[in-house]
PDB file of C-alpha atoms in Angstrom:
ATOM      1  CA  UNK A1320     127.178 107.004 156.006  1.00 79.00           C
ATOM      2  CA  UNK A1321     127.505 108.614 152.679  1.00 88.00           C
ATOM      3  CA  UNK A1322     130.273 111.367 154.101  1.00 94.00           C
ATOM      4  CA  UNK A1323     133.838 111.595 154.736  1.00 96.00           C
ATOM      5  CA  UNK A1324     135.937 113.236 156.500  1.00 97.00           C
ATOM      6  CA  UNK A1325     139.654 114.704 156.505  1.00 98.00           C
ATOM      7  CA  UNK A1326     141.910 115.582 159.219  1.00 98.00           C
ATOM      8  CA  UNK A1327     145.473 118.642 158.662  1.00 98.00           C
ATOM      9  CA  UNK A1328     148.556 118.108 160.421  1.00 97.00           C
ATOM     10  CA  UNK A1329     147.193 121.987 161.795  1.00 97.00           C
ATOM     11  CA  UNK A1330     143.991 119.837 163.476  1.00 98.00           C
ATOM     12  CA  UNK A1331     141.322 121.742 161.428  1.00 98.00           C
ATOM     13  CA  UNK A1332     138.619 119.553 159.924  1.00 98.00           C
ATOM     14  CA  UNK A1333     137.068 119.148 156.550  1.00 97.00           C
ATOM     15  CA  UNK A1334     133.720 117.142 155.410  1.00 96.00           C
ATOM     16  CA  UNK A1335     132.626 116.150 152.198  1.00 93.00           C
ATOM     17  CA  UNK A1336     129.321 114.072 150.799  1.00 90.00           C
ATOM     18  CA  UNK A1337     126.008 114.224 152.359  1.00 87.00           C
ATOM     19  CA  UNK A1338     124.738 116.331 155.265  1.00 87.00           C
ATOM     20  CA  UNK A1339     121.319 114.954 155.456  1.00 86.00           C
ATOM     21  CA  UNK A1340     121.632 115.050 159.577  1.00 90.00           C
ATOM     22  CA  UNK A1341     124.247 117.720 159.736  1.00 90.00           C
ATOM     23  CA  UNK A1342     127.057 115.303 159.869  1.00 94.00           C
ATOM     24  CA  UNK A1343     129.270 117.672 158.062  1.00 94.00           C
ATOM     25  CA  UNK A1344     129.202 120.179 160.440  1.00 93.00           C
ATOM     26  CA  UNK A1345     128.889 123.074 158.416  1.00 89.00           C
ATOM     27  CA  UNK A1346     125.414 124.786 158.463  1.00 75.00           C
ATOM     28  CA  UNK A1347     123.873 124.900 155.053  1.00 61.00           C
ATOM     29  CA  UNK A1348     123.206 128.463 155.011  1.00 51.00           C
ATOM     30  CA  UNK A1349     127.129 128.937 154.626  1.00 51.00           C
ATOM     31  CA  UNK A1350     127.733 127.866 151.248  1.00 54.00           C
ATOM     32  CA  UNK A1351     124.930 127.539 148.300  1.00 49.00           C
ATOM     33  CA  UNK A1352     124.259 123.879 148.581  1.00 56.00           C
ATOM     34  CA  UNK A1353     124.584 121.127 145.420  1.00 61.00           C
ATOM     35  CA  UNK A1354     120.692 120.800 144.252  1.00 62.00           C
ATOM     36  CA  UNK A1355     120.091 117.100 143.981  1.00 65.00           C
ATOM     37  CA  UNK A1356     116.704 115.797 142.241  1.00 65.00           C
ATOM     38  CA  UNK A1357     115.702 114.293 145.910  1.00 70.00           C
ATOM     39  CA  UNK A1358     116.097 117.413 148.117  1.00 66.00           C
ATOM     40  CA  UNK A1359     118.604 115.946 150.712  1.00 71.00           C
ATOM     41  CA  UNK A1360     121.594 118.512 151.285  1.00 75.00           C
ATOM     42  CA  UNK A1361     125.295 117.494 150.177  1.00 79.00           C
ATOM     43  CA  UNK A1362     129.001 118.608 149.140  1.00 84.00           C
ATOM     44  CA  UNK A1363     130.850 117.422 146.292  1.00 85.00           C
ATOM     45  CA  UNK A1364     134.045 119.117 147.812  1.00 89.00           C
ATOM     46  CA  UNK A1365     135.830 119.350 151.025  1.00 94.00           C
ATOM     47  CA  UNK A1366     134.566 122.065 153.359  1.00 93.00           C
ATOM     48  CA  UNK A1367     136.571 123.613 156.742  1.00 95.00           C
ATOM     49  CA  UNK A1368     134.175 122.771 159.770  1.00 96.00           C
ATOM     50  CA  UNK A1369     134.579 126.214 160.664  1.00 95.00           C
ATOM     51  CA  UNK A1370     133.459 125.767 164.353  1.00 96.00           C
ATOM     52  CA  UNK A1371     136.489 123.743 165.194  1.00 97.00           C
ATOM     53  CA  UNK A1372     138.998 126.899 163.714  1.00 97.00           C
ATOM     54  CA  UNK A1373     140.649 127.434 166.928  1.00 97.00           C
ATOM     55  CA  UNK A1374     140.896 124.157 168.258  1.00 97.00           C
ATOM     56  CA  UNK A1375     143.968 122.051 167.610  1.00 98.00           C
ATOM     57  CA  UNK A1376     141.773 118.575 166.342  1.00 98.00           C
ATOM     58  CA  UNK A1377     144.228 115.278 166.744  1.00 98.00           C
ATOM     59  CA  UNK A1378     141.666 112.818 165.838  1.00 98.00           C
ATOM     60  CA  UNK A1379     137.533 112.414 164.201  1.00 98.00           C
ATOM     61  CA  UNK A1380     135.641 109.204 164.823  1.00 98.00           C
ATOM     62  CA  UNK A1381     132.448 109.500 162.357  1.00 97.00           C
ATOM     63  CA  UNK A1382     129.174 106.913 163.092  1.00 96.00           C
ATOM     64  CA  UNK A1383     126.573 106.590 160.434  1.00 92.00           C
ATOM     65  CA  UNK A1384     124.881 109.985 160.753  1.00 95.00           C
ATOM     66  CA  UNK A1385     127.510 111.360 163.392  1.00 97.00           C
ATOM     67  CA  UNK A1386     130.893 112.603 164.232  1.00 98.00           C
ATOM     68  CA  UNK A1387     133.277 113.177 167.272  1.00 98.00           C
ATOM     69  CA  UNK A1388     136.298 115.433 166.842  1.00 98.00           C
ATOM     70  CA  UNK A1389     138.773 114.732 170.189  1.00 98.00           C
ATOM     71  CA  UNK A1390     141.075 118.242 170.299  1.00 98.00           C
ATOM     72  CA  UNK A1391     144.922 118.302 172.027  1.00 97.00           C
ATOM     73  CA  UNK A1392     143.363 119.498 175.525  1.00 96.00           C
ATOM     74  CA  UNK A1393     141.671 116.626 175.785  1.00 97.00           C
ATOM     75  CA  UNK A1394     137.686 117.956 174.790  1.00 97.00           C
ATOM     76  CA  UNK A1395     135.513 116.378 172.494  1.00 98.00           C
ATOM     77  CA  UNK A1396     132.884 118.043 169.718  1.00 98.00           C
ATOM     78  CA  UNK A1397     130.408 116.208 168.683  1.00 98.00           C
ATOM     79  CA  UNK A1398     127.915 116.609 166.199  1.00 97.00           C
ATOM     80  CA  UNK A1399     125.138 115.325 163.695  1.00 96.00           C
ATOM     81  CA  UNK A1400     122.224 112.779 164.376  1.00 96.00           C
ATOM     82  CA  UNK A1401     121.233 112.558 167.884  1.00 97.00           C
ATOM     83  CA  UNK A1402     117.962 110.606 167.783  1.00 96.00           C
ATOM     84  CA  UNK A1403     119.340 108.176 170.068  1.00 96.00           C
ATOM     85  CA  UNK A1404     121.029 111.008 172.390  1.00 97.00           C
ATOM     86  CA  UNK A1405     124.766 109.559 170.767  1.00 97.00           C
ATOM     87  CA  UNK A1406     125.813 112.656 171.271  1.00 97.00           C
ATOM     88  CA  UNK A1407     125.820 112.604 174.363  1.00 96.00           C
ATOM     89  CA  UNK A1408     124.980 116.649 175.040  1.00 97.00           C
ATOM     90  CA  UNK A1409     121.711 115.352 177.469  1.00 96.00           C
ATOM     91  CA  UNK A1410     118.856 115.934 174.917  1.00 97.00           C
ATOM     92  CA  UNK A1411     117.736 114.466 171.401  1.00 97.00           C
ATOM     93  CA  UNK A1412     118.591 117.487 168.955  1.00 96.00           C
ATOM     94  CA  UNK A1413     120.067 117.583 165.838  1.00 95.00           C
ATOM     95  CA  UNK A1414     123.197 119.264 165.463  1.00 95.00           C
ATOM     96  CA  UNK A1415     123.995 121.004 162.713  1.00 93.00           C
ATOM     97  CA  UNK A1416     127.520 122.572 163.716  1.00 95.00           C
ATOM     98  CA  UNK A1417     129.905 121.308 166.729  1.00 98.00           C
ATOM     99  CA  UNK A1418     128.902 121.252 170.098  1.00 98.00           C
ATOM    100  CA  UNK A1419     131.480 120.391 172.920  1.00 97.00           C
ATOM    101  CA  UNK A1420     130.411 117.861 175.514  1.00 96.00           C
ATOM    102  CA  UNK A1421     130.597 118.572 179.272  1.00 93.00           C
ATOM    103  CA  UNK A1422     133.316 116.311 181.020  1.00 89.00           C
ATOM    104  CA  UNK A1423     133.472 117.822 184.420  1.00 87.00           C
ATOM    105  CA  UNK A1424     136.532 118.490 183.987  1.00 87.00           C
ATOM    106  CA  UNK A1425     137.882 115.251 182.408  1.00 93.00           C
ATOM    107  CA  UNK A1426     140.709 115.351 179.398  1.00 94.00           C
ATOM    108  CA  UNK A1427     139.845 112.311 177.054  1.00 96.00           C
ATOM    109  CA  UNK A1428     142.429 110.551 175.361  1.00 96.00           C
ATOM    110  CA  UNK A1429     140.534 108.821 172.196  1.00 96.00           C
ATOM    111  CA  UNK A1430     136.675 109.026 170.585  1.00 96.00           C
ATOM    112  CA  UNK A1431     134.885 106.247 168.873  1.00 96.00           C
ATOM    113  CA  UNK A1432     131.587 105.491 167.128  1.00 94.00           C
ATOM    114  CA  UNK A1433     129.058 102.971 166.453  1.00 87.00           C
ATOM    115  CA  UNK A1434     127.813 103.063 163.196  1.00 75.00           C
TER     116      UNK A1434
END
C-alpha cells in the first residue's frame, strides 16, 4: 500500500513511496529521508534494495505492508510488516531490509501476496 516497486532485466530491485513498515527494503539510515508534516518515512524516487545486490531477482510479489523477491536459484527474500508472521521467518518482527526464508532445501518457482 502506498509503495511500488521495479524490477531490471539484471534482477536488482528498486522501491519507491512509503516505508512506514520497511516495505522498501532499504533501512532509513541509508539515505536522508523526505520530511513529511506526519512523521511516517518515504521516497519520492526509486532506491536499489541494496541487500538483494548479488542475487539475480526474476520476480517481486508486494502485499499491503510487505514484499517477496523470488531470485533464479529458486530462494525467496522477504521483507516488511510481519505482524501476522506473513513473512514467514518464524517470529513477528519487522523487517526493515531482506531476509531470506529457510526452505530446507526447496527451490521455489513463483511468490505471491495477500494484500
Amino acid at each position: 500500500e502506498d509503495s511500488s516497486y521495479a524490477l531490471t532485466v539484471e534482477g536488482y530491485v528498486f522501491g519507491w513511496g512509503s516505508n512506514d513498515w520497511g516495505q522498501l527494503g532499504i533501512s532509513d539510515l541509508e539515505e536522508e529521508r523526505l520530511p513529511r508534516p506526519d512523521g511516517k518515512y518515504l521516497r519520492d524516487v526509486p532506491m536499489l534494495v541494496r541487500t538483494l545486490v548479488g542475487e539475480h531477482v526474476l520476480s517481486v510479489a508486494a502485499g499491503a505492508f510487505h514484499v517477496l523477491a523470488l531470485t533464479d536459484r529458486g530462494k525467496v527474500w522477504v521483507w516488511g510488516h510481519n505482524s501476522e508472521g506473513q513473512l514467514g521467518l518464524g517470529d513477528l518482527s519487522q523487517r526493515n531490509q531482506p531476509a531470506l526464508i529457510q526452505m530446507e532445501g526447496r527451490n521455489m518457482v513463483a511468490v505471491a501476496c495477500g494484500a
